[in-house]
PDB file of C-alpha atoms and ligand atoms in Angstrom:
ATOM      1  CA  UNK W   1       0.000   0.000   0.000  1.00 66.00           C
ATOM      2  CA  UNK W   2       1.369   3.426  -0.912  1.00 65.00           C
ATOM      3  CA  UNK W   3       2.646   5.562   1.934  1.00 72.00           C
ATOM      4  CA  UNK W   4       0.332   8.439   0.936  1.00 87.00           C
ATOM      5  CA  UNK W   5      -2.768   6.239   1.422  1.00 96.00           C
ATOM      6  CA  UNK W   6      -5.256   7.588   3.968  1.00 98.00           C
ATOM      7  CA  UNK W   7      -4.687   6.182   7.439  1.00 98.00           C
ATOM      8  CA  UNK W   8      -7.232   4.597   9.777  1.00 98.00           C
ATOM      9  CA  UNK W   9      -6.708   3.749  13.430  1.00 99.00           C
ATOM     10  CA  UNK W  10      -9.086   1.311  15.130  1.00 98.00           C
ATOM     11  CA  UNK W  11      -9.319  -0.227  18.580  1.00 99.00           C
ATOM     12  CA  UNK W  12     -10.122  -3.897  19.136  1.00 98.00           C
ATOM     13  CA  UNK W  13      -9.686  -5.200  15.592  1.00 98.00           C
ATOM     14  CA  UNK W  14      -8.459  -8.686  16.461  1.00 98.00           C
ATOM     15  CA  UNK W  15     -11.997 -10.116  16.319  1.00 98.00           C
ATOM     16  CA  UNK W  16     -15.682  -9.286  16.013  1.00 98.00           C
ATOM     17  CA  UNK W  17     -16.896  -6.071  14.425  1.00 98.00           C
ATOM     18  CA  UNK W  18     -13.479  -4.450  14.724  1.00 98.00           C
ATOM     19  CA  UNK W  19     -11.852  -7.053  12.508  1.00 98.00           C
ATOM     20  CA  UNK W  20     -14.553  -6.601   9.855  1.00 98.00           C
ATOM     21  CA  UNK W  21     -14.280  -2.796  10.001  1.00 98.00           C
ATOM     22  CA  UNK W  22     -10.500  -3.027   9.569  1.00 98.00           C
ATOM     23  CA  UNK W  23     -10.905  -5.395   6.596  1.00 98.00           C
ATOM     24  CA  UNK W  24     -13.446  -3.132   4.908  1.00 98.00           C
ATOM     25  CA  UNK W  25     -11.296  -0.029   5.423  1.00 98.00           C
ATOM     26  CA  UNK W  26      -8.302  -1.859   3.987  1.00 98.00           C
ATOM     27  CA  UNK W  27     -10.420  -2.854   0.995  1.00 98.00           C
ATOM     28  CA  UNK W  28     -11.195   0.853   0.508  1.00 97.00           C
ATOM     29  CA  UNK W  29      -7.485   1.665   0.310  1.00 98.00           C
ATOM     30  CA  UNK W  30      -6.891   2.715   3.911  1.00 98.00           C
ATOM     31  CA  UNK W  31      -3.638   1.903   5.643  1.00 98.00           C
ATOM     32  CA  UNK W  32      -5.024   0.448   8.873  1.00 98.00           C
ATOM     33  CA  UNK W  33      -3.357   0.576  12.283  1.00 98.00           C
ATOM     34  CA  UNK W  34      -4.931  -1.146  15.287  1.00 98.00           C
ATOM     35  CA  UNK W  35      -4.651  -0.943  19.050  1.00 98.00           C
ATOM     36  CA  UNK W  36      -5.303  -4.503  20.185  1.00 98.00           C
ATOM     37  CA  UNK W  37      -4.993  -6.043  23.618  1.00 98.00           C
ATOM     38  CA  UNK W  38      -4.752  -9.510  22.048  1.00 98.00           C
ATOM     39  CA  UNK W  39      -2.499  -9.473  19.021  1.00 97.00           C
ATOM     40  CA  UNK W  40      -3.674 -11.428  15.989  1.00 96.00           C
ATOM     41  CA  UNK W  41      -0.905 -10.881  13.463  1.00 95.00           C
ATOM     42  CA  UNK W  42      -2.632  -8.197  11.387  1.00 92.00           C
ATOM     43  CA  UNK W  43      -0.372  -5.702   9.623  1.00 91.00           C
ATOM     44  CA  UNK W  44      -0.378  -2.364  11.417  1.00 97.00           C
ATOM     45  CA  UNK W  45      -1.391  -3.967  14.695  1.00 98.00           C
ATOM     46  CA  UNK W  46       0.056  -2.614  17.961  1.00 98.00           C
ATOM     47  CA  UNK W  47      -0.345  -4.317  21.332  1.00 98.00           C
ATOM     48  CA  UNK W  48      -2.222  -1.991  23.670  1.00 98.00           C
ATOM     49  CA  UNK W  49      -4.403  -2.538  26.720  1.00 98.00           C
ATOM     50  CA  UNK W  50      -6.876   0.335  26.679  1.00 98.00           C
ATOM     51  CA  UNK W  51      -7.210   0.017  30.450  1.00 98.00           C
ATOM     52  CA  UNK W  52      -3.669   1.426  30.699  1.00 98.00           C
ATOM     53  CA  UNK W  53      -3.708   5.181  29.950  1.00 98.00           C
ATOM     54  CA  UNK W  54       0.085   5.407  29.706  1.00 98.00           C
ATOM     55  CA  UNK W  55       0.198   2.571  27.161  1.00 98.00           C
ATOM     56  CA  UNK W  56      -2.622   4.160  25.170  1.00 98.00           C
ATOM     57  CA  UNK W  57      -0.723   7.472  25.036  1.00 98.00           C
ATOM     58  CA  UNK W  58       2.618   5.991  24.041  1.00 98.00           C
ATOM     59  CA  UNK W  59       1.305   3.430  21.527  1.00 98.00           C
ATOM     60  CA  UNK W  60      -0.917   6.039  19.844  1.00 98.00           C
ATOM     61  CA  UNK W  61       2.010   8.462  19.650  1.00 98.00           C
ATOM     62  CA  UNK W  62       4.067   5.699  18.028  1.00 98.00           C
ATOM     63  CA  UNK W  63       1.388   5.050  15.410  1.00 98.00           C
ATOM     64  CA  UNK W  64       1.063   8.755  14.606  1.00 98.00           C
ATOM     65  CA  UNK W  65       4.845   9.098  14.278  1.00 98.00           C
ATOM     66  CA  UNK W  66       5.071   6.099  11.964  1.00 98.00           C
ATOM     67  CA  UNK W  67       1.983   6.842   9.877  1.00 98.00           C
ATOM     68  CA  UNK W  68       2.604  10.585   9.674  1.00 98.00           C
ATOM     69  CA  UNK W  69      -1.149  11.244   9.541  1.00 98.00           C
ATOM     70  CA  UNK W  70      -4.499   9.849  10.582  1.00 98.00           C
ATOM     71  CA  UNK W  71      -7.717  10.368   8.656  1.00 98.00           C
ATOM     72  CA  UNK W  72     -10.158   8.103  10.478  1.00 98.00           C
ATOM     73  CA  UNK W  73     -10.242   6.803  14.031  1.00 99.00           C
ATOM     74  CA  UNK W  74     -12.730   4.109  15.055  1.00 99.00           C
ATOM     75  CA  UNK W  75     -13.245   3.548  18.800  1.00 99.00           C
ATOM     76  CA  UNK W  76     -14.646   0.037  18.673  1.00 98.00           C
ATOM     77  CA  UNK W  77     -13.259  -1.970  21.612  1.00 98.00           C
ATOM     78  CA  UNK W  78     -15.591  -2.846  24.442  1.00 98.00           C
ATOM     79  CA  UNK W  79     -15.570  -4.563  27.808  1.00 98.00           C
ATOM     80  CA  UNK W  80     -18.950  -6.056  28.752  1.00 98.00           C
ATOM     81  CA  UNK W  81     -19.765  -7.528  32.142  1.00 98.00           C
ATOM     82  CA  UNK W  82     -23.490  -8.123  32.399  1.00 98.00           C
ATOM     83  CA  UNK W  83     -24.151  -8.460  36.122  1.00 97.00           C
ATOM     84  CA  UNK W  84     -26.893  -7.037  38.306  1.00 98.00           C
ATOM     85  CA  UNK W  85     -25.708  -3.981  40.238  1.00 98.00           C
ATOM     86  CA  UNK W  86     -25.884  -5.949  43.469  1.00 98.00           C
ATOM     87  CA  UNK W  87     -23.351  -8.457  42.125  1.00 98.00           C
ATOM     88  CA  UNK W  88     -21.129  -6.298  39.944  1.00 98.00           C
ATOM     89  CA  UNK W  89     -17.725  -5.740  41.523  1.00 98.00           C
ATOM     90  CA  UNK W  90     -16.282  -2.238  41.744  1.00 98.00           C
ATOM     91  CA  UNK W  91     -13.304  -3.492  39.706  1.00 98.00           C
ATOM     92  CA  UNK W  92     -15.594  -4.596  36.862  1.00 98.00           C
ATOM     93  CA  UNK W  93     -17.466  -1.277  36.989  1.00 98.00           C
ATOM     94  CA  UNK W  94     -14.248   0.778  36.979  1.00 98.00           C
ATOM     95  CA  UNK W  95     -12.647  -1.238  34.162  1.00 98.00           C
ATOM     96  CA  UNK W  96     -15.709  -0.886  31.927  1.00 98.00           C
ATOM     97  CA  UNK W  97     -15.775   2.862  32.498  1.00 98.00           C
ATOM     98  CA  UNK W  98     -12.079   3.048  31.672  1.00 98.00           C
ATOM     99  CA  UNK W  99     -12.216   0.929  28.491  1.00 98.00           C
ATOM    100  CA  UNK W 100     -15.647   1.866  27.134  1.00 98.00           C
ATOM    101  CA  UNK W 101     -15.616   5.573  27.988  1.00 99.00           C
ATOM    102  CA  UNK W 102     -12.419   7.091  29.409  1.00 99.00           C
ATOM    103  CA  UNK W 103     -10.123   5.463  26.850  1.00 99.00           C
ATOM    104  CA  UNK W 104     -12.284   6.983  24.103  1.00 99.00           C
ATOM    105  CA  UNK W 105     -11.896  10.437  25.686  1.00 99.00           C
ATOM    106  CA  UNK W 106      -8.141   9.882  25.969  1.00 99.00           C
ATOM    107  CA  UNK W 107      -7.893   8.629  22.374  1.00 99.00           C
ATOM    108  CA  UNK W 108      -9.749  11.712  21.119  1.00 99.00           C
ATOM    109  CA  UNK W 109      -7.229  13.955  22.869  1.00 98.00           C
ATOM    110  CA  UNK W 110      -4.253  12.030  21.480  1.00 98.00           C
ATOM    111  CA  UNK W 111      -5.426  12.112  17.845  1.00 99.00           C
ATOM    112  CA  UNK W 112      -7.177  15.477  17.723  1.00 98.00           C
ATOM    113  CA  UNK W 113      -4.250  17.555  16.354  1.00 98.00           C
ATOM    114  CA  UNK W 114      -3.706  14.989  13.586  1.00 98.00           C
ATOM    115  CA  UNK W 115      -7.431  14.812  12.794  1.00 98.00           C
ATOM    116  CA  UNK W 116      -7.566  18.609  12.554  1.00 98.00           C
ATOM    117  CA  UNK W 117      -4.729  18.524  10.028  1.00 98.00           C
ATOM    118  CA  UNK W 118      -6.398  15.805   7.946  1.00 98.00           C
ATOM    119  CA  UNK W 119      -9.928  17.195   8.405  1.00 98.00           C
ATOM    120  CA  UNK W 120     -10.721  13.706   9.592  1.00 98.00           C
ATOM    121  CA  UNK W 121     -13.457  11.661  11.191  1.00 98.00           C
ATOM    122  CA  UNK W 122     -13.762  10.098  14.656  1.00 98.00           C
ATOM    123  CA  UNK W 123     -16.231   7.183  14.704  1.00 98.00           C
ATOM    124  CA  UNK W 124     -17.456   5.679  17.969  1.00 99.00           C
ATOM    125  CA  UNK W 125     -19.273   2.366  18.311  1.00 98.00           C
ATOM    126  CA  UNK W 126     -22.198   3.010  20.628  1.00 98.00           C
ATOM    127  CA  UNK W 127     -25.087   0.608  21.105  1.00 98.00           C
ATOM    128  CA  UNK W 128     -28.826   0.337  21.469  1.00 98.00           C
ATOM    129  CA  UNK W 129     -27.855  -0.402  25.087  1.00 98.00           C
ATOM    130  CA  UNK W 130     -27.125   3.319  25.435  1.00 98.00           C
ATOM    131  CA  UNK W 131     -30.806   4.100  25.087  1.00 98.00           C
ATOM    132  CA  UNK W 132     -32.566   0.774  25.778  1.00 97.00           C
ATOM    133  CA  UNK W 133     -31.817  -0.393  29.302  1.00 97.00           C
ATOM    134  CA  UNK W 134     -32.009  -3.942  30.651  1.00 97.00           C
ATOM    135  CA  UNK W 135     -31.340  -5.822  33.867  1.00 97.00           C
ATOM    136  CA  UNK W 136     -27.640  -6.596  34.206  1.00 98.00           C
ATOM    137  CA  UNK W 137     -26.621  -3.852  31.786  1.00 98.00           C
ATOM    138  CA  UNK W 138     -25.866  -0.976  34.175  1.00 98.00           C
ATOM    139  CA  UNK W 139     -22.204  -0.516  33.280  1.00 98.00           C
ATOM    140  CA  UNK W 140     -22.612  -1.314  29.595  1.00 98.00           C
ATOM    141  CA  UNK W 141     -25.608   0.990  29.169  1.00 98.00           C
ATOM    142  CA  UNK W 142     -24.103   3.766  31.318  1.00 98.00           C
ATOM    143  CA  UNK W 143     -20.924   3.845  29.255  1.00 98.00           C
ATOM    144  CA  UNK W 144     -22.755   3.679  25.930  1.00 98.00           C
ATOM    145  CA  UNK W 145     -25.169   6.441  26.983  1.00 98.00           C
ATOM    146  CA  UNK W 146     -22.223   8.589  28.047  1.00 99.00           C
ATOM    147  CA  UNK W 147     -20.571   8.069  24.662  1.00 98.00           C
ATOM    148  CA  UNK W 148     -23.538   9.802  23.057  1.00 98.00           C
ATOM    149  CA  UNK W 149     -22.787  12.903  25.129  1.00 98.00           C
ATOM    150  CA  UNK W 150     -19.076  12.670  24.417  1.00 99.00           C
ATOM    151  CA  UNK W 151     -19.491  12.296  20.646  1.00 98.00           C
ATOM    152  CA  UNK W 152     -22.107  15.031  20.351  1.00 98.00           C
ATOM    153  CA  UNK W 153     -19.917  17.411  22.357  1.00 98.00           C
ATOM    154  CA  UNK W 154     -16.905  16.531  20.206  1.00 98.00           C
ATOM    155  CA  UNK W 155     -18.937  17.297  17.102  1.00 98.00           C
ATOM    156  CA  UNK W 156     -20.074  20.650  18.490  1.00 98.00           C
ATOM    157  CA  UNK W 157     -16.563  21.654  19.575  1.00 98.00           C
ATOM    158  CA  UNK W 158     -14.522  20.408  16.626  1.00 98.00           C
ATOM    159  CA  UNK W 159     -16.679  20.695  13.544  1.00 97.00           C
ATOM    160  CA  UNK W 160     -15.376  24.176  12.767  1.00 98.00           C
ATOM    161  CA  UNK W 161     -11.844  22.862  13.202  1.00 98.00           C
ATOM    162  CA  UNK W 162     -12.500  20.361  10.427  1.00 97.00           C
ATOM    163  CA  UNK W 163     -13.052  17.288  12.604  1.00 98.00           C
ATOM    164  CA  UNK W 164     -16.259  15.296  12.184  1.00 98.00           C
ATOM    165  CA  UNK W 165     -17.583  12.912  14.839  1.00 98.00           C
ATOM    166  CA  UNK W 166     -20.047  10.072  14.386  1.00 98.00           C
ATOM    167  CA  UNK W 167     -21.780   7.776  16.863  1.00 98.00           C
ATOM    168  CA  UNK W 168     -23.039   4.453  15.536  1.00 98.00           C
ATOM    169  CA  UNK W 169     -25.834   2.875  17.578  1.00 98.00           C
ATOM    170  CA  UNK W 170     -26.229  -0.718  16.438  1.00 98.00           C
ATOM    171  CA  UNK W 171     -28.663  -3.345  17.593  1.00 98.00           C
ATOM    172  CA  UNK W 172     -27.632  -7.000  17.867  1.00 98.00           C
ATOM    173  CA  UNK W 173     -24.502  -8.006  15.938  1.00 98.00           C
ATOM    174  CA  UNK W 174     -23.306 -11.594  15.391  1.00 98.00           C
ATOM    175  CA  UNK W 175     -19.843 -10.742  16.658  1.00 97.00           C
ATOM    176  CA  UNK W 176     -18.771 -14.274  17.610  1.00 97.00           C
ATOM    177  CA  UNK W 177     -17.121 -16.469  14.986  1.00 96.00           C
ATOM    178  CA  UNK W 178     -19.576 -19.126  13.801  1.00 96.00           C
ATOM    179  CA  UNK W 179     -22.695 -17.166  14.784  1.00 96.00           C
ATOM    180  CA  UNK W 180     -24.762 -16.898  11.619  1.00 93.00           C
ATOM    181  CA  UNK W 181     -28.047 -15.982  13.302  1.00 94.00           C
ATOM    182  CA  UNK W 182     -30.294 -14.311  10.713  1.00 94.00           C
ATOM    183  CA  UNK W 183     -31.713 -12.138  13.510  1.00 97.00           C
ATOM    184  CA  UNK W 184     -28.437 -10.276  14.072  1.00 98.00           C
ATOM    185  CA  UNK W 185     -26.450  -7.922  11.848  1.00 98.00           C
ATOM    186  CA  UNK W 186     -23.349  -9.658  10.481  1.00 98.00           C
ATOM    187  CA  UNK W 187     -19.950  -8.179  11.265  1.00 98.00           C
ATOM    188  CA  UNK W 188     -19.380  -7.887   7.506  1.00 98.00           C
ATOM    189  CA  UNK W 189     -22.407  -5.598   7.290  1.00 98.00           C
ATOM    190  CA  UNK W 190     -21.122  -3.543  10.229  1.00 98.00           C
ATOM    191  CA  UNK W 191     -17.777  -3.219   8.456  1.00 98.00           C
ATOM    192  CA  UNK W 192     -19.429  -2.175   5.212  1.00 98.00           C
ATOM    193  CA  UNK W 193     -21.593   0.366   7.048  1.00 98.00           C
ATOM    194  CA  UNK W 194     -18.607   1.988   8.761  1.00 98.00           C
ATOM    195  CA  UNK W 195     -16.473   1.938   5.619  1.00 98.00           C
ATOM    196  CA  UNK W 196     -19.295   3.505   3.648  1.00 98.00           C
ATOM    197  CA  UNK W 197     -19.675   6.385   6.122  1.00 97.00           C
ATOM    198  CA  UNK W 198     -15.920   6.866   6.090  1.00 97.00           C
ATOM    199  CA  UNK W 199     -15.293   6.590   2.366  1.00 96.00           C
ATOM    200  CA  UNK W 200     -18.550   7.253   0.490  1.00 96.00           C
ATOM    201  CA  UNK W 201     -20.416   9.952   2.374  1.00 96.00           C
ATOM    202  CA  UNK W 202     -19.781  13.554   1.336  1.00 96.00           C
ATOM    203  CA  UNK W 203     -17.505  15.474   3.675  1.00 94.00           C
ATOM    204  CA  UNK W 204     -19.650  18.618   3.695  1.00 95.00           C
ATOM    205  CA  UNK W 205     -22.090  16.757   5.929  1.00 96.00           C
ATOM    206  CA  UNK W 206     -21.525  14.920   9.144  1.00 96.00           C
ATOM    207  CA  UNK W 207     -23.398  11.777  10.174  1.00 96.00           C
ATOM    208  CA  UNK W 208     -23.719  12.775  13.819  1.00 98.00           C
ATOM    209  CA  UNK W 209     -25.475   9.580  14.839  1.00 98.00           C
ATOM    210  CA  UNK W 210     -26.577   6.527  12.919  1.00 98.00           C
ATOM    211  CA  UNK W 211     -28.818   3.858  14.405  1.00 98.00           C
ATOM    212  CA  UNK W 212     -29.110   0.480  12.729  1.00 98.00           C
ATOM    213  CA  UNK W 213     -30.575  -2.881  13.711  1.00 98.00           C
ATOM    214  CA  UNK W 214     -31.212  -6.353  12.302  1.00 98.00           C
ATOM    215  CA  UNK W 215     -33.680  -6.452   9.435  1.00 97.00           C
ATOM    216  CA  UNK W 216     -35.289  -9.543  11.004  1.00 96.00           C
ATOM    217  CA  UNK W 217     -35.872 -10.189  14.716  1.00 94.00           C
ATOM    218  CA  UNK W 218     -37.031 -13.220  16.711  1.00 94.00           C
ATOM    219  CA  UNK W 219     -40.718 -13.026  17.740  1.00 92.00           C
ATOM    220  CA  UNK W 220     -40.982 -10.840  20.866  1.00 90.00           C
ATOM    221  CA  UNK W 221     -42.133 -12.784  23.973  1.00 90.00           C
ATOM    222  CA  UNK W 222     -44.640 -10.064  24.847  1.00 94.00           C
ATOM    223  CA  UNK W 223     -46.385  -7.807  22.349  1.00 93.00           C
ATOM    224  CA  UNK W 224     -48.871  -4.969  22.245  1.00 95.00           C
ATOM    225  CA  UNK W 225     -50.036  -3.108  25.320  1.00 96.00           C
ATOM    226  CA  UNK W 226     -48.895  -6.023  27.512  1.00 96.00           C
ATOM    227  CA  UNK W 227     -45.346  -4.787  26.986  1.00 91.00           C
ATOM    228  CA  UNK W 228     -46.228  -1.982  29.409  1.00 94.00           C
ATOM    229  CA  UNK W 229     -46.676  -4.575  32.147  1.00 95.00           C
ATOM    230  CA  UNK W 230     -42.942  -5.180  31.994  1.00 90.00           C
ATOM    231  CA  UNK W 231     -41.530  -1.657  32.005  1.00 91.00           C
TER     232      UNK W 231
HETATM  233  N1  LIG F   1     -22.106  -7.438  19.593  1.00 50.24           N
HETATM  234  C1  LIG F   1     -23.224  -6.706  19.599  1.00 50.24           C
HETATM  235  O1  LIG F   1     -24.365  -7.258  19.567  1.00 50.24           O
HETATM  236  C2  LIG F   1     -23.163  -5.203  19.644  1.00 50.24           C
HETATM  237  C3  LIG F   1     -24.369  -4.482  19.574  1.00 50.24           C
HETATM  238  C4  LIG F   1     -24.317  -3.090  19.611  1.00 50.24           C
HETATM  239  C5  LIG F   1     -23.107  -2.439  19.702  1.00 50.24           C
HETATM  240  N2  LIG F   1     -21.947  -3.155  19.773  1.00 50.24           N
HETATM  241  C6  LIG F   1     -20.692  -2.404  19.901  1.00 50.24           C
HETATM  242  O2  LIG F   1     -19.866  -2.676  18.779  1.00 50.24           O
HETATM  243  C7  LIG F   1     -18.510  -2.660  19.187  1.00 50.24           C
HETATM  244  C8  LIG F   1     -17.880  -3.995  18.812  1.00 50.24           C
HETATM  245  O3  LIG F   1     -18.607  -4.997  19.474  1.00 50.24           O
HETATM  246  P1  LIG F   1     -18.312  -6.545  19.209  1.00 50.24           P
HETATM  247  O4  LIG F   1     -19.410  -7.285  19.890  1.00 50.24           O
HETATM  248  O5  LIG F   1     -18.015  -6.758  17.786  1.00 50.24           O
HETATM  249  O6  LIG F   1     -16.951  -6.723  20.036  1.00 50.24           O
HETATM  250  P2  LIG F   1     -16.354  -8.076  20.647  1.00 50.24           P
HETATM  251  O7  LIG F   1     -16.486  -9.166  19.645  1.00 50.24           O
HETATM  252  O8  LIG F   1     -16.926  -8.280  22.025  1.00 50.24           O
HETATM  253  O9  LIG F   1     -14.811  -7.685  20.765  1.00 50.24           O
HETATM  254  C9  LIG F   1     -14.424  -6.720  21.702  1.00 50.24           C
HETATM  255  C10 LIG F   1     -13.091  -6.169  21.267  1.00 50.24           C
HETATM  256  O10 LIG F   1     -12.671  -5.204  22.250  1.00 50.24           O
HETATM  257  C11 LIG F   1     -11.361  -5.561  22.646  1.00 50.24           C
HETATM  258  N3  LIG F   1     -11.023  -5.137  23.991  1.00 50.24           N
HETATM  259  C12 LIG F   1     -11.695  -5.410  25.140  1.00 50.24           C
HETATM  260  N4  LIG F   1     -11.013  -4.906  26.187  1.00 50.24           N
HETATM  261  C13 LIG F   1      -9.909  -4.318  25.690  1.00 50.24           C
HETATM  262  C14 LIG F   1      -8.822  -3.630  26.271  1.00 50.24           C
HETATM  263  N5  LIG F   1      -8.704  -3.466  27.591  1.00 50.24           N
HETATM  264  N6  LIG F   1      -7.863  -3.127  25.457  1.00 50.24           N
HETATM  265  C15 LIG F   1      -7.931  -3.307  24.113  1.00 50.24           C
HETATM  266  N7  LIG F   1      -8.935  -3.943  23.507  1.00 50.24           N
HETATM  267  C16 LIG F   1      -9.911  -4.448  24.286  1.00 50.24           C
HETATM  268  C17 LIG F   1     -11.354  -7.083  22.554  1.00 50.24           C
HETATM  269  O11 LIG F   1     -10.027  -7.568  22.620  1.00 50.24           O
HETATM  270  P3  LIG F   1      -9.688  -8.981  23.328  1.00 50.24           P
HETATM  271  O12 LIG F   1      -9.802 -10.014  22.247  1.00 50.24           O
HETATM  272  O13 LIG F   1      -8.300  -8.789  23.832  1.00 50.24           O
HETATM  273  O14 LIG F   1     -10.668  -9.204  24.441  1.00 50.24           O
HETATM  274  C18 LIG F   1     -12.018  -7.256  21.207  1.00 50.24           C
HETATM  275  O15 LIG F   1     -11.135  -6.983  20.155  1.00 50.24           O
HETATM  276  C19 LIG F   1     -18.504  -2.417  20.699  1.00 50.24           C
HETATM  277  O16 LIG F   1     -18.257  -1.062  20.959  1.00 50.24           O
HETATM  278  C20 LIG F   1     -19.900  -2.823  21.112  1.00 50.24           C
HETATM  279  O17 LIG F   1     -20.333  -2.162  22.283  1.00 50.24           O
HETATM  280  C21 LIG F   1     -21.945  -4.528  19.734  1.00 50.24           C
END
């Protein structure tokens, strides 16, 4: 790939949606760098535990120095512990806040000067969980809801500096290898969606938030007005 190719940086691309997003960006001609806790042998991959702010700062600085630019950053990595509040440990709560929320804030700060220069795009993987709450989802939903505030504020603050920000709010994704459930969005479709926003959408508009969900769902256990009995 030529050294003047646009550069993408993504977190958590060793598996799941992140891997598919990285593949689709590569297919669109992006030189892709990744910050992965578990290394998988991809080109451009750097070992980085997002729970470690010092590692995040130094590894990101290394990528920026090597790449010389960054045009797109995708904050994709996630830590999910689905426990009722009564059972969730403080360590699990703190780690999810660090990985799902604080590391995104830190990453924004590290890449912002480079994104201003490239007039680039910062994409954040949110979730339906940020607006649809469920038992056991306190930390996951709290971090995803907070990302909406972070991304919207980033957009408001940085748009006139040339930086666009986009929150994706997906429904269920078949992120595990071998899961071909027709009632979830495939990771390939997630990758194509992100790559399309990055590469195909005009740059005189910003997709501030994009919600998507599976085209087919399993039959709901409760329908109609009876749903209100369960709120
Ligand atoms: N799956 C869904 O149904 C769904 C629905 C809506 C939104 N989303 C969102 O879409 C994004 C991708 O979800 P997914 O389900 O495809 O992901 P996933 O398969 O659960 O993979 C999570 C990724 O995050 C990485 N990660 C976790 N902790 C890390 C850390 N401390 N440092 C660095 N990387 C770390 C994992 O690396 P390791 O391999 O090292 O653990 C892995 O690469 C997430 O933001 C998620 O919230 C997913």
